Short mmCIF file of C-alpha atoms in Angstrom, two decimals:
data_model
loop_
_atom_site.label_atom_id
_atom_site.label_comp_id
_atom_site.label_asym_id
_atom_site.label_seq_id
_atom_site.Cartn_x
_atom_site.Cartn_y
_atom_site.Cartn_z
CA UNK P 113 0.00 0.00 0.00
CA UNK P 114 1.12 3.47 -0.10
CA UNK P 115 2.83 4.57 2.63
CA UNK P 116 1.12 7.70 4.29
CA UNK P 117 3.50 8.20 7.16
CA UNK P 118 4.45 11.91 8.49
CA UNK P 119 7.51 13.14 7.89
CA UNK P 120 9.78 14.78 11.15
CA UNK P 121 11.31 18.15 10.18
CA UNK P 122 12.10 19.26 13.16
CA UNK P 123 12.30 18.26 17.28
CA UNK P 124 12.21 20.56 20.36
CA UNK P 125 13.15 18.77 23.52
CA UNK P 126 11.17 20.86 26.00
CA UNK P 127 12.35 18.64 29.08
CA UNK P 128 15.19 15.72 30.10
CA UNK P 129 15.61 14.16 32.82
CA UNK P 130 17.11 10.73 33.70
CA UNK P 131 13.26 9.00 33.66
CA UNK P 132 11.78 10.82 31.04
CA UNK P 133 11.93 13.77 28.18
CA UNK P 134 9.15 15.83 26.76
CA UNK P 135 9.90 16.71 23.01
CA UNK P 136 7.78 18.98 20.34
CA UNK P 137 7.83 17.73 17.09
CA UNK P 138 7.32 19.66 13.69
CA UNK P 139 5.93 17.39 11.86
CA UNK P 140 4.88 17.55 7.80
CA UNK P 141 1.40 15.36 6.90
CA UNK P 142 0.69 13.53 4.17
CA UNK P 143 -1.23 15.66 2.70
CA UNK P 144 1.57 18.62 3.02
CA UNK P 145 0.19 20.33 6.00
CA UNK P 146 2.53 21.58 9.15
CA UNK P 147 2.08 20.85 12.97
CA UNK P 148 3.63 20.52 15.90
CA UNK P 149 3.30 17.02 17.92
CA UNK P 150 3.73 16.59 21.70
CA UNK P 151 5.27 13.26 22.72
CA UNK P 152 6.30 12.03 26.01
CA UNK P 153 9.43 10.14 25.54
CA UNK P 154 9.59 7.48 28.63
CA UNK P 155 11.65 4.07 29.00
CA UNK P 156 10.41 0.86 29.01
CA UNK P 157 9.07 -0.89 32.80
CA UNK P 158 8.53 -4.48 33.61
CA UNK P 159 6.19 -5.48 35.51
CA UNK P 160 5.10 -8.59 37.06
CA UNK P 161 1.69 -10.66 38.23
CA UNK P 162 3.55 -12.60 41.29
CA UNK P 163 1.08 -15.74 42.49
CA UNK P 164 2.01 -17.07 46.12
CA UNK P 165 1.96 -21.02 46.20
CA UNK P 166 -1.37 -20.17 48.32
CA UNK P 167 -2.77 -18.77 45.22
CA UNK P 168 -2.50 -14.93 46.02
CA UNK P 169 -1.53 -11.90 43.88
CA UNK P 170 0.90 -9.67 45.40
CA UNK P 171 0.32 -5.98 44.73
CA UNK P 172 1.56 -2.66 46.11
CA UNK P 173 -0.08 0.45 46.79
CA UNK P 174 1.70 3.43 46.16
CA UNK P 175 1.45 7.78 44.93
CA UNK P 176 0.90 8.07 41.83
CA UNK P 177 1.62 12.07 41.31
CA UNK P 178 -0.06 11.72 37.55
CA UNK P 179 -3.00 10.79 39.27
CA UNK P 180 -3.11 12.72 42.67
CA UNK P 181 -3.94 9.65 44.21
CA UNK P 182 -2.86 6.11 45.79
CA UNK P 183 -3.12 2.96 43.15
CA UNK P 184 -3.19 -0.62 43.56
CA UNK P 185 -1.05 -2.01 40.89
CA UNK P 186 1.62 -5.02 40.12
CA UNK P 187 4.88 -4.58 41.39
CA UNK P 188 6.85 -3.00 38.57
CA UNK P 189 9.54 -0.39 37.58
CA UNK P 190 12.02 1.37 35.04
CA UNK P 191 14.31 -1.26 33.23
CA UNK P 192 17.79 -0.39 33.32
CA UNK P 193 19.78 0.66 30.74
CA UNK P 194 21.04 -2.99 29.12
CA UNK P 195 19.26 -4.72 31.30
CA UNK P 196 16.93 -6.97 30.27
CA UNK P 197 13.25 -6.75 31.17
CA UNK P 198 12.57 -9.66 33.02
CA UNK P 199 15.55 -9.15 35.19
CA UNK P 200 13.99 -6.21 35.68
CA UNK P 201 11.13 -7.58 36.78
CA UNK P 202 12.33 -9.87 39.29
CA UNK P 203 14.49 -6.82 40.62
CA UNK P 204 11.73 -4.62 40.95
CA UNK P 205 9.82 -7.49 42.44
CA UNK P 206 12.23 -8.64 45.77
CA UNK P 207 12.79 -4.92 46.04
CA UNK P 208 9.23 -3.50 46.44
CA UNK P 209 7.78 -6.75 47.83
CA UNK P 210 10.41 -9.15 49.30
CA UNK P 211 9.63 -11.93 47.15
CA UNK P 212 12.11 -13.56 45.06
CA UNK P 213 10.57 -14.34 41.10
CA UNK P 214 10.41 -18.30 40.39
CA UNK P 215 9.49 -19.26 36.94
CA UNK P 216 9.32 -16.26 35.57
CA UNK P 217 7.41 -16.28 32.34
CA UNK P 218 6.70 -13.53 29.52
CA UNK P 219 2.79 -12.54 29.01
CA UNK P 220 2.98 -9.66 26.50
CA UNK P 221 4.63 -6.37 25.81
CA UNK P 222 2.61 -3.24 24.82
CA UNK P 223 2.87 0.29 23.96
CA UNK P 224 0.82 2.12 26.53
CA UNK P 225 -0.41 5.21 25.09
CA UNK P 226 0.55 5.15 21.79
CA UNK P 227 -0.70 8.31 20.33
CA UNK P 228 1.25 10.15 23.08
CA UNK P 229 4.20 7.91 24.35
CA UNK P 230 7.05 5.81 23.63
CA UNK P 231 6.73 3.61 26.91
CA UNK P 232 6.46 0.12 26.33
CA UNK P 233 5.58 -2.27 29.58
CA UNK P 234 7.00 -5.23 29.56
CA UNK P 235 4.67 -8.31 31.19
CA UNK P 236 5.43 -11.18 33.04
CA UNK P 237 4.50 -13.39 35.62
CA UNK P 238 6.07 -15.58 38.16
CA UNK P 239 5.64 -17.66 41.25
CA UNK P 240 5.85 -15.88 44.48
CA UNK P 241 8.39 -16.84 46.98
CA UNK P 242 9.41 -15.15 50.51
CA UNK P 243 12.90 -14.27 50.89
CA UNK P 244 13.39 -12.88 54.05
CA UNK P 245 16.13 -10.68 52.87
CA UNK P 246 13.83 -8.27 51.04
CA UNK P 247 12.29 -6.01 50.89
CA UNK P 248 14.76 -3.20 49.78
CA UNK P 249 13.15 -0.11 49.00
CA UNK P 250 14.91 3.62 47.74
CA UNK P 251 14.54 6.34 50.12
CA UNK P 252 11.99 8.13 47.65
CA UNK P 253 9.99 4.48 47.64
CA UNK P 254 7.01 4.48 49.82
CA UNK P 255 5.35 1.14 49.48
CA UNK P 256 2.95 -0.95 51.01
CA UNK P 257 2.86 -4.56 50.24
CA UNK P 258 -1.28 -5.90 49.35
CA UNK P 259 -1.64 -9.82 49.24
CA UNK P 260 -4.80 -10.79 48.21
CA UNK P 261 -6.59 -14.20 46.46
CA UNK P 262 -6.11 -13.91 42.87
CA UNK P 263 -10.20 -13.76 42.84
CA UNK P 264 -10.40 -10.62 44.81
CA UNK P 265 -7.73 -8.91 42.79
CA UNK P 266 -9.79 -9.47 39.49
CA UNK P 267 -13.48 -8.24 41.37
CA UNK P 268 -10.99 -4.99 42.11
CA UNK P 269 -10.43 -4.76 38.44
CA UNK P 270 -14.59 -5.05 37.56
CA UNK P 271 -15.29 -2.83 40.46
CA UNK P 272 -12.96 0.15 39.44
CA UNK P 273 -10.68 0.43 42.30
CA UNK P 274 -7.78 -1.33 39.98
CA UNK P 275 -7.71 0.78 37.40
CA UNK P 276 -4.00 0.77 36.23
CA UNK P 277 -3.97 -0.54 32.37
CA UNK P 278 -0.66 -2.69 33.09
CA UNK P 279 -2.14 -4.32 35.81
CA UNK P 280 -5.65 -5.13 34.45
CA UNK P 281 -3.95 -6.97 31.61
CA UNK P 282 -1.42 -8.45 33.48
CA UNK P 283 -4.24 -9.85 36.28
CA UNK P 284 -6.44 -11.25 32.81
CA UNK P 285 -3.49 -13.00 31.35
CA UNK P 286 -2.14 -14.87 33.84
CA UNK P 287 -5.55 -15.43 35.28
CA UNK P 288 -6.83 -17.13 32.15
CA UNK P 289 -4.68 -20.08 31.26
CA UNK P 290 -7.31 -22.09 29.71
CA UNK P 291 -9.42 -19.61 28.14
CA UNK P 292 -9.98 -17.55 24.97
CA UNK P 293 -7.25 -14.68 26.92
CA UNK P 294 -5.53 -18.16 27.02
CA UNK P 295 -4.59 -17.61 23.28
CA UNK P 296 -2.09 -15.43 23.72
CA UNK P 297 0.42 -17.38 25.82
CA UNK O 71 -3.33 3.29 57.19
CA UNK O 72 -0.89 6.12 57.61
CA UNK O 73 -1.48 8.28 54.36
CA UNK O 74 2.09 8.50 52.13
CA UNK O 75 0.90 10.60 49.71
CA UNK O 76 2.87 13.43 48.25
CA UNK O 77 2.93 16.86 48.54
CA UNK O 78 2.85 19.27 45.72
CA UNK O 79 4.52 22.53 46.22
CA UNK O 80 4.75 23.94 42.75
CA UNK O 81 3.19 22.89 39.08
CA UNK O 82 5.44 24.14 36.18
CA UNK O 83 3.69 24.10 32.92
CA UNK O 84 6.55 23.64 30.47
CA UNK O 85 3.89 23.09 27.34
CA UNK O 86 0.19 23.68 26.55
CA UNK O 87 -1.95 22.52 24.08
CA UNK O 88 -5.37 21.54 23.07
CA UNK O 89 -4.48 18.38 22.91
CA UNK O 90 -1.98 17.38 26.13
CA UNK O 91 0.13 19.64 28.20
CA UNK O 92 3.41 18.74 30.05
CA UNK O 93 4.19 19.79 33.57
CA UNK O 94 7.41 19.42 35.95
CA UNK O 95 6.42 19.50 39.50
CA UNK O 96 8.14 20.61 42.65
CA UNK O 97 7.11 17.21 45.20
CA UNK O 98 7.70 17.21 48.98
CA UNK O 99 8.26 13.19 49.56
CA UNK O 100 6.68 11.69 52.62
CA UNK O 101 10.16 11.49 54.25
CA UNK O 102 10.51 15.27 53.58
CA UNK O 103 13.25 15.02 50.66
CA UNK O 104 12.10 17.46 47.26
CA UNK O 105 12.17 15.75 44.29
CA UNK O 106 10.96 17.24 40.77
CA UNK O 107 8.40 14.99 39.06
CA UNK O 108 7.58 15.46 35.23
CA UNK O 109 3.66 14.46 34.31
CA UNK O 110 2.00 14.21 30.97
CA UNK O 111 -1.75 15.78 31.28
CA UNK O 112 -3.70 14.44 28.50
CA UNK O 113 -7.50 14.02 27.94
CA UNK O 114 -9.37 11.32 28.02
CA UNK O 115 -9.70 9.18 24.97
CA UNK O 116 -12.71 6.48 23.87
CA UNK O 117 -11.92 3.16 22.05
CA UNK O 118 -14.33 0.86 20.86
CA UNK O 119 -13.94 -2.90 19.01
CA UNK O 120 -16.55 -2.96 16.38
CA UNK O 121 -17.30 -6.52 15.23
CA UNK O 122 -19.38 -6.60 12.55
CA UNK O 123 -21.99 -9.56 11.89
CA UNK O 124 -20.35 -11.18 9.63
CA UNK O 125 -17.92 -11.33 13.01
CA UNK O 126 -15.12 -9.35 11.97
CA UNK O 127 -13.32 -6.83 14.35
CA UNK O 128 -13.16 -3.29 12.30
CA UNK O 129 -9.67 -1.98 13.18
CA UNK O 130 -7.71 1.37 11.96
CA UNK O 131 -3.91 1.50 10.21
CA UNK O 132 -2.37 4.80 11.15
CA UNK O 133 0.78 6.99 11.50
CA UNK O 134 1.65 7.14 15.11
CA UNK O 135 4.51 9.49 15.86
CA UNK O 136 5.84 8.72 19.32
CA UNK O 137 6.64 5.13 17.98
CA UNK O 138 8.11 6.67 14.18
CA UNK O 139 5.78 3.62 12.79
CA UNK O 140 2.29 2.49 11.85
CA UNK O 141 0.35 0.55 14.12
CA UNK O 142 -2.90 -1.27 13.72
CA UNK O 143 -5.41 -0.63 16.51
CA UNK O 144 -9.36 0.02 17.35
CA UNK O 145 -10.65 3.28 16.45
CA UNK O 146 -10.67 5.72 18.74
CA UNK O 147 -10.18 9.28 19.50
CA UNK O 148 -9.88 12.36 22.42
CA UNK O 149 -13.52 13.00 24.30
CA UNK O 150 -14.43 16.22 23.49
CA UNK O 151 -15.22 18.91 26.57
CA UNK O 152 -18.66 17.89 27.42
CA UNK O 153 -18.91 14.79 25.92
CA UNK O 154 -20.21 11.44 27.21
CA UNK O 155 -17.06 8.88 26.21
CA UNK O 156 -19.79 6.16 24.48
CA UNK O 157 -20.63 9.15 22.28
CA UNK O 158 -17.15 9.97 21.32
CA UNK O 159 -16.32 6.15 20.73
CA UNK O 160 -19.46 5.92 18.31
CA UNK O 161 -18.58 8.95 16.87
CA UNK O 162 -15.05 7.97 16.28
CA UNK O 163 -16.01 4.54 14.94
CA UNK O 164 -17.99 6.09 12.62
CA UNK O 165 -15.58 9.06 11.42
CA UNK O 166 -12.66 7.27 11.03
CA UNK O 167 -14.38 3.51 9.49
CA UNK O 168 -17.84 4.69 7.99
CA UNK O 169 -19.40 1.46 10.46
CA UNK O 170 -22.47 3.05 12.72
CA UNK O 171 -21.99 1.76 16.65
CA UNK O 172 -25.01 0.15 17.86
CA UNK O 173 -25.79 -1.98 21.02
CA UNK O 174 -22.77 0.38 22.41
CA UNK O 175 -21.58 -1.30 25.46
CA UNK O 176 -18.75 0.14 28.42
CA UNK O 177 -15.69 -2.46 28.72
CA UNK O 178 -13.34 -0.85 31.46
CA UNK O 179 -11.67 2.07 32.07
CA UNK O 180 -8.13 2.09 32.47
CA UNK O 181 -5.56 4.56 33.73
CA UNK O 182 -2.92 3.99 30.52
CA UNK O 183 0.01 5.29 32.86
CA UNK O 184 -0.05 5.67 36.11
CA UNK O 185 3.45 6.68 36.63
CA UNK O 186 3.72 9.21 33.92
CA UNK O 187 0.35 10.33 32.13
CA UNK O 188 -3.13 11.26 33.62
CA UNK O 189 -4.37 9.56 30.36
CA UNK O 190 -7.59 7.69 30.86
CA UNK O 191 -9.10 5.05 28.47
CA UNK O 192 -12.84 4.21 28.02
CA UNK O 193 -13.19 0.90 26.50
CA UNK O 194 -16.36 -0.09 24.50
CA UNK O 195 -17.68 -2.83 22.14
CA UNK O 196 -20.69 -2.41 19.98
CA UNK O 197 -21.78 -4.23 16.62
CA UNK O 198 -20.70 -2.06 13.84
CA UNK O 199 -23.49 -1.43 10.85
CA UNK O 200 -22.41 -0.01 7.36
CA UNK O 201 -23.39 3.35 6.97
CA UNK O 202 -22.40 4.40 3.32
CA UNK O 203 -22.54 8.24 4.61
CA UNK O 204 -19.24 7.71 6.10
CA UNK O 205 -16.57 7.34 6.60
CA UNK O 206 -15.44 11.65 7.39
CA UNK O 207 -11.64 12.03 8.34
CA UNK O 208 -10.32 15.53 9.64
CA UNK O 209 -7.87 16.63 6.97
CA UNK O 210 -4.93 16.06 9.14
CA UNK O 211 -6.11 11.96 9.54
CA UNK O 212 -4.89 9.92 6.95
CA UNK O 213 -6.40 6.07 8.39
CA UNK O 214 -6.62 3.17 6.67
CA UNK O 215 -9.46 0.86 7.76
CA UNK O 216 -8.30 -2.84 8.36
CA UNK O 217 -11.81 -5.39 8.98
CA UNK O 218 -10.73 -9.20 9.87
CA UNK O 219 -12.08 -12.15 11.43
CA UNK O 220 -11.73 -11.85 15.49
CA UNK O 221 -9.20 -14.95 15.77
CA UNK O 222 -6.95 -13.18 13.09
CA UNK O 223 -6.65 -9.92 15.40
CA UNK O 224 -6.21 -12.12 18.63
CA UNK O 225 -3.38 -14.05 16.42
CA UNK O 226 -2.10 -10.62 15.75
CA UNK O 227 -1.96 -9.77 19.45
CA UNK O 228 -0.37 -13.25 19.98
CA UNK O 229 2.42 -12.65 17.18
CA UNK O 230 3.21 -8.58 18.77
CA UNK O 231 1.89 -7.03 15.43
CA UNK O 232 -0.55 -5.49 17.51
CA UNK O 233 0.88 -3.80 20.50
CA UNK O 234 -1.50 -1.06 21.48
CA UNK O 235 -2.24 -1.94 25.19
CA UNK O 236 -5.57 -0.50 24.69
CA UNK O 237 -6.74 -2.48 21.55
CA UNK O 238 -4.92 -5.90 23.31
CA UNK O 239 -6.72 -5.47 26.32
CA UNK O 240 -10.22 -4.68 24.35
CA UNK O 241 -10.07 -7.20 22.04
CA UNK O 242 -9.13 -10.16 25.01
CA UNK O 243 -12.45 -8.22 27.05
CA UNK O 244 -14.47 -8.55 24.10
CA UNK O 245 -13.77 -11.48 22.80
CA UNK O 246 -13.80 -13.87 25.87
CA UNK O 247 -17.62 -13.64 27.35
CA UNK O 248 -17.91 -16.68 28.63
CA UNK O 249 -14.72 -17.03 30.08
CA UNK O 250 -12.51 -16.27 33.32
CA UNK O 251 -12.42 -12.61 31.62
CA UNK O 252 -15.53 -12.53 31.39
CA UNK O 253 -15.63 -12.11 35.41
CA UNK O 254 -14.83 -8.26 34.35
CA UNK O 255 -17.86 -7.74 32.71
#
């Protein structure tokens, strides 16, 4: 087909930092019109649906400054530069949660706001197991550890109270071995 | 519990537009250090899955800058000021595809990044009807419309050619009634 993509005259990084950038971009249509095009350049996270070998999820509740508010989501977290995502995941896992990631497997990987973002998150999910040498959080980390069934955690998601995109898919996929979601794996 | 929340001491709007704006704020932590926290502020946006009843899914092929590539995903669009979200996912469907929405039904909503974006997502299905007065694309929308069987977009979401984390998780909602996704409904 023929291709109808736009074509990047110019960029204006408004903001860096080490976590993310803010950039303007002139852009030229297809059609030969100019704009300018907002995009939110952010790194890739893992993050990970942990199951306990007494069948619960393992969440954290945490500030989200986006939303002015406290969420419920999976543990997860910036992946390092060369590091692989699912290290990443079991990293961000033992150090938010003090669990250790056993049989860690890949679920998907998505773009999460694609008309406005570069961030990708990186899925997984694992079994859950204690290590009493965790949890290790930074000093800008303020964390609380949730444990619930795996049943509870999905009545969250139909409810509203989960409402983070990463960790409604996550929670489906890994909940839904045997199922149409099933398909995916 | 002990509230941990943040507190916000200043809001620096480094860019405005109709479309998203991009702040850095000035954050007290709970443990009193100041830390600068860059958010996206973007509105609202409506996706629907349109299967048709010859049980296709209707999705859109477009330009998406922050990832420099086309993707394939549902239509969807911003939520106008005002505007109920199943109205702007209906008129979307029908803007960018020429397919009418009816039997309109609410998915989830999902926070698309918590850590970085106050972007929400309204996720609908509906059966999509032919109406040969559309399709009507804004000048500046140059969308190709992609209709295939259900399976072949869940394949498609298997295989990562579809990686929008909005269209994945409203084609596993909508396609998986009966099953242990179903519980969301």
């Amino acid at each position: 087909m023929e291709d109808k993509g736009w074509l990047t005259l110019g960029r204006d990084y408004l903001y860096k930092s080490p976590w993310c950038a803010f950039r303007v971009d002139d852009v030229e249509l297809p059609g030969g019109a100019r704009i300018e095009y907002g995009v939110l350049e952010s790194g890739g996270f893992a993050a990970v649906v942990p199951v306990t070998n007494g069948e619960n999820v393992v969440l954290v509740r945490q500030w989200r400054q986006p939303l002015d508010a406290f969420t419920l989501e999976l543990p997860s977290g910036g992946v390092d530069s060369g590091e692989e995502p699912g290290s990443a995941a079991g990293r961000e896992l033992f150090e938010e949660t003090g669990y250790r990631a056993e049989g860690l497997e890949h679920l998907t990987s998505v773009h999460t706001s694609t008309g406005r973002s570069t961030e990708v998150c990186y899925l997984f999910r694992c079994e859950a197991v204690r290590d009493e040498r965790g949890p290790h959080l930074e000093p800008t980390e303020f964390i609380e550890v949730v444990e619930l069934p795996f049943g509870a955690a999905l009545r969250m998601v139909s409810d509203g109270t989960i409402t983070d995109a990463a960790t409604v898919l996550g929670l489906l996929l890994a909940g839904s071995d045997t199922t149409a979601c099933g398909r995916l794996h």
